[in-house]
Amino acid sequence: MSLEKTEIGEQIALRLPLYVNEVLLTLDKKTCIKCDICSKVCPKEAIKVSVVDKKLEIEIDKDKCVLCGVCVPFCPVGALDIQIDKQSKNILTLHEGLPTFPEKISIDEKKCPEDCRKCEELCPVKAIKVRGPNKVEVNKTICMRCPVCLDSCEDGAIIVNPIFFGSIKINTDKCPEGCDLCVQVCPTKAIEMGEDKKVSVKDRYCVFCGACTNICPEKAIDMGRTRVLHGEGFSSAWNFALEKLTSARSVYLDQDDRARKRLVELIEESRVV
Amino acid sequence: MTGPDQQEKLRIGVFICHCGKNIGAVVDPAAVAEYAKTLPDVVFVIENLYTCAEPGQEEIRKAIKEHNLNRVVVASCSPKLHEPTFRRTLTEAGLNKYLFEMVNIREHCSWVHMREKEKATKKAMDLVRMGVAKARLLQPLEDITVPVKKEALVLGGGVAGCQAALDLADLGFKVNLVEKDPSIGGIMAQLDKTLPTMDCSICILGPKLVDVGKHENINLITNAELKSVDGFIGNFKVKVEVKPRYVDMTKCNGCGECVDVCPVILPNQYDMQLKPRKAIYCSFAQAVPLVYAIDKDKCIECGMCMDACDLNAINLDQEPQEINLEVGTVIVATGAEPFDATRKEEYGYGKLENVITSLEFERIICASGPTGGDLLRRDGGHAKKVGFVQCVGSRDEKCGNKYCSSYCCLATIKQAMLIKEHDPEAEIYIFYTDIRAFGKGYEDLYARGREEGLIFIRGRPSSIKENPKNKNPIIVVENTLTNELMEVEVDLAVLAIGLQPTEGARNVAQMLHIPIGADGFFIESHPKLKPVDTPVDGIYICGTSAQPRDIKDSVTTGSAAAARASIPMGAGKFSVEGITSVLVHPEKCTACAICTTKCPYGAIQVKEKGKTPAIIIEASCKGCGTCVADCPFKALDQRHFADEQIFAQIDAALEEDPEDKIISFNCNWCSYAGADLAGVSRFQYPTNVRIIRVMCSGRVSKEMIMRAFEKGAGMVLVAPCHPSDCHYISGNLHAKNRIDQLYKVLPSKGIDPRRLRLEYVSAAEGLVYQRLIKEMTEQLEEFKKQGIVKTPVKGG
Amino acid sequence: MEDIDFENRHKIINKNKKVVMCLQCGTCTSSCLIPRYLKDYNPRMSFIHALYGSRKAIENPTLWACSVCHTCQDRCPEGVNPTELLISLKELAFAEGLAPKTVAQGTELVLSTGRAYPASAIVDSARERLNLGKLRDVDVKDLNKIAEKTGLREKLNKLKG
């Protein structure tokens, strides 16, 4: 039994139409940065990002998707949403089957100097809007957790929490001449084309989304995540997602971490007061 | 084994039956009796009005004693009806029951030649001559008795299967109830109320299901399917595959903690896909066993259920399990499926959101359904105006279902009454062609319906449209009582769907070797007298697997099947007919082992090819005769259907005017029954055909066919079962191979191959047999005109 | 109602064996497109009249309104073949001269020109404009021979009065 799929404008909707109940998955293709995170974490491999006419396209297979909602919390731009009976709800996170992630960004407005708009001007995704003196608005949904704004602020007002750690390397000898597809798709503008017509990546601003690896026609980019920063919450779905995003070794280390934390907890609990 | 007993002189008694007017009004029994007196070795002939009745049987017993008869021929109806009756009569008179031959002058003569009395009488004489010719060569035989295990298999856990299982278990037999779904209950568990009393369906079914689950004699095997069946009555060897639930049945207590945490939401089949369930689920609250199951296909293996389960009952590594059972009898209660209403495109089901089926309606109106029992549409609005469309998927040759599903007329009235109960102001239309209120209390409910103000419109809607503004269905119909075309706009349209055979029915039929009718349902041995037996001993059918039925008839046939099954199991033994294969000329056997390749039962074996002669395992031998027909050295023969006996019948049939005759070899299970059905249905055909009964078309050897042609037969017909339907599995295939080989050889013997026909005729195809004989007779006339069939030179 | 006219009834049944299966369910009439334009057009009534051997089956002038769209034939649950049945009834009516004048005119047109629609000056000039050749003449000699031999000519003359 497959779901009803509709594509209206820039939105893909997958719907399970029951008689009075309804489960609806929506993917906002405009917001979507076509990274590789949701397609990797999906336990049914229902999401696919592909290159069509040198542009990235995203597709969800209505026969494979089971509306489990694993993809939703992982999306860096909040392009995915699941609504059960018209209310956004995620059963896995509700029951702590998936961990929460640390807050993307917090800005201490009190520290902002007057008329300073440096963070707003430099934010690669235009997530920050300075509305007035000591009044800064952040669209936390599209914030990419990159340290551009943090680096721009001389007053230390901004805290940014990335969640992915890893490494990225572009093997420019594989690059086709003049190709700058990776530059076009990088959401944080971390990749740029130099005067020597060769691309290079500013490591610091890479958030390990994977969009560049998706579009590179020559598989010239080696991007690997080694760690994911996360809060409480655990299940096999998380394990599977973590392994797909990072590696088996990273999963082992993560579990080791968790075990150590738990041990500390237990010791605390058993401490005689 | 063959050849008349040298010691005693033959004393044959012939009994000609009138069968009231059934035979007497067409065939002249007195003339046939007179003729019978002239046949060699016939010492006693008498006419009876009803030979099968007690006075008739007494005549036979008396005649045997007074006239020292040692062979008996009864010319009456089909042996498939009364051969056992008369065999019993012989036994009572002290004569071996196999010294009896029955001649069919009713189904194969008087009933099919009703307007050709003279020719019918002549044919009856021929048939009697054939019967006497065989009787002369009959030998006394002993039946083989097999033990019957006091354990049964019931396939299917709907209300019929549960009833059968409970009855057998209460009688003291062990019952294995195999159900393919994770819970028993079937369609009855999905209904809200039952008619005509408006009892809550699950309330009356629930306790039965609990009884099945608890009964110490019932081994409930759910989430399982039948894989294979071998053996015979008393000793069926059954393989069942239990599909993994991924939940440990010994640990799960049905608490449901796992459900809340499961992230995968799916439509629940029990609620006709209208209500949600999770990937780990229990179909309904009263499920038996009350154990959850995981839809592994959709499960994402997140493990949340495992964490939530305190009893550690979830095991995602469960494997399918094979169970071997040995049972004495099998009851088939596999049920039926609701008609897929998308096949009736004109009604817009699946496209128009407010067109639903009657089963979906049951779930909606039920308090445990998606709306809590409120009659709501998909958009949440209350349905005040409801239109019911009858006969959807029934009585409809365009949908391929010509039969009436019987329960839907009253089921609709019941549903309409339920609406009126909730909302007396509701406007309800019922669009019907006929109202069938056949059951007890049904006419009363129909009357109450009219009293409650249901509006009956006689007309079969041609299509359902939709009002785009409010998505109301508009039913397009002609009111045939007022001759007015109507377009009735309603809030909700309910299609009264019928039942159709299950997808797996054909597979089950093949595994059990039981026949399926033209409509796809299993066929009973006799529509009136044996409504739950099948032609295969020890296998019974009940419930909607045999035909669309209401709950009462399903329960009735369930109990009936249990009663029938308890007969051989209670006796602990069953007799197998002594008509088995026998190595009559062991000196001719070269141990070539060709016979072993023809037997699907492994009943004939050659231990060392080329060295040890063939051995027959009589209890496994079904008596088809295929090995006999294919033995290249004629070392084998079949008891009671010996080569000599059949040749005698062929010769007797062709004694006079052979060029006018069609010799038809009919197999006992299919074409002989098909010809009987043609008789029962009074399908008329020309008198040229002379039917010779064999147990299986596989028995018909090349020698028999050539004998017929050599004696001048105009045409020869071999009528096997349809390719996958042979009662003996493959006899018909071997018959076909043989005849294909014969076709190549016939021209060299001066016989036009078109004079030999192989045509498949099933037990349900009376019409086909009639048309076939008509066609062959016309062809025979042509052949005679063209000189292809010649009148044999007298004395040559 | 008069008695059933068995002769008429058998005449119709012999032409259409399946008419006896009609249950008068009304699927045909409610599927039909014609009642939208011709009120009281009712094929189901034609069939019950046919079953009773009534003259109404062939005397009903609306019989000729059928457009032979086959919707009824597609849907009839008993396999009555209503479209073919209506054509049979038309044949029986035609044989008795009970057909509208337009039927005679249409048939005459085919027999004289070989075409169902007349070729006119308008058609000729349109063809010229489109660079299509002139419509060629059709040889209707054989067609008229067939009309003679099959009795069509006789029936047509009867119709024309």
XYZ file of N, CA and C in Angstrom, chain B residues 344 346 395-398 433 458-463 476-480 483 485, chain C residues 18 23-27 29-31 35 42 44-45 73-79:
120
model
N -15.419 -2.194 -10.703
C -16.660 -1.653 -11.255
C -16.398 -0.156 -11.420
N -17.461 2.187 -13.207
C -18.542 3.173 -13.357
C -18.970 3.764 -12.017
N -23.997 -11.123 -9.769
C -25.013 -11.125 -10.838
C -24.553 -10.233 -11.980
N -23.262 -10.285 -12.282
C -22.718 -9.335 -13.237
C -21.672 -10.013 -14.091
N -22.045 -10.338 -15.349
C -21.088 -11.090 -16.142
C -19.925 -10.214 -16.593
N -20.146 -8.894 -16.579
C -19.058 -8.009 -16.972
C -17.951 -8.008 -15.920
N -32.187 -4.632 -7.751
C -32.827 -5.297 -8.880
C -33.845 -6.311 -8.346
N -36.305 0.483 -7.557
C -35.904 -0.661 -8.356
C -35.192 -0.190 -9.610
N -33.899 -0.320 -9.598
C -33.108 0.063 -10.767
C -31.651 -0.188 -10.438
N -30.912 -0.652 -11.385
C -29.489 -0.885 -11.160
C -28.735 0.332 -11.670
N -28.103 1.098 -10.750
C -27.430 2.325 -11.192
C -26.394 2.052 -12.273
N -26.344 2.932 -13.274
C -25.372 2.723 -14.336
C -24.043 3.368 -13.992
N -24.082 4.445 -13.199
C -22.829 5.095 -12.838
C -23.054 6.000 -11.633
N -26.745 7.731 -10.746
C -27.522 7.795 -11.992
C -28.236 6.479 -12.179
N -29.578 6.515 -12.197
C -30.322 5.255 -12.244
C -31.648 5.464 -12.945
N -32.189 4.379 -13.527
C -33.541 4.454 -14.031
C -34.450 3.781 -13.020
N -35.468 4.476 -12.563
C -36.449 3.871 -11.686
C -37.389 3.054 -12.565
N -37.163 1.725 -12.578
C -37.879 0.916 -13.556
C -39.353 0.740 -13.198
N -40.578 4.263 -14.626
C -39.999 4.608 -15.931
C -39.365 5.981 -15.962
N -35.968 8.473 -15.300
C -34.537 8.544 -15.048
C -34.311 9.436 -13.837
N -29.961 -13.996 -26.615
C -29.711 -13.518 -25.253
C -30.802 -12.596 -24.702
N -33.298 -8.853 -17.305
C -33.953 -8.813 -16.000
C -34.653 -7.485 -15.767
N -34.617 -6.606 -16.771
C -35.250 -5.297 -16.613
C -34.630 -4.507 -15.459
N -33.309 -4.611 -15.320
C -32.649 -3.915 -14.225
C -32.536 -2.421 -14.480
N -32.559 -1.999 -15.775
C -32.516 -0.571 -16.084
C -31.135 0.013 -16.271
N -30.069 -0.832 -16.223
C -28.720 -0.304 -16.420
C -28.603 0.341 -17.799
N -30.910 1.830 -19.811
C -31.552 3.134 -19.959
C -30.822 4.206 -19.174
N -30.328 3.851 -17.964
C -29.669 4.896 -17.196
C -28.261 5.168 -17.693
N -27.671 4.248 -18.496
C -26.364 4.515 -19.090
C -26.508 5.345 -20.365
N -31.541 9.936 -23.716
C -32.634 10.585 -22.978
C -32.364 12.047 -22.649
N -36.407 5.035 -24.091
C -36.205 4.020 -23.060
C -35.953 2.643 -23.674
N -34.915 -0.073 -22.336
C -35.392 -1.175 -21.488
C -36.833 -1.542 -21.832
N -37.668 -0.513 -22.062
C -39.061 -0.772 -22.419
C -39.142 -1.513 -23.742
N -24.357 -1.865 -24.066
C -23.778 -3.186 -24.346
C -22.584 -3.434 -23.434
N -21.821 -2.371 -23.198
C -20.634 -2.467 -22.352
C -21.002 -2.807 -20.922
N -22.183 -2.368 -20.468
C -22.503 -2.456 -19.047
C -23.526 -3.515 -18.682
N -24.274 -4.018 -19.645
C -25.366 -4.924 -19.292
C -24.853 -6.108 -18.486
N -25.338 -6.286 -17.230
C -24.785 -7.349 -16.381
C -25.221 -8.748 -16.773
N -26.259 -8.850 -17.626
C -26.717 -10.184 -18.009
C -26.249 -10.585 -19.399
N -25.488 -9.703 -20.056
C -24.980 -10.050 -21.391
C -26.073 -10.125 -22.432
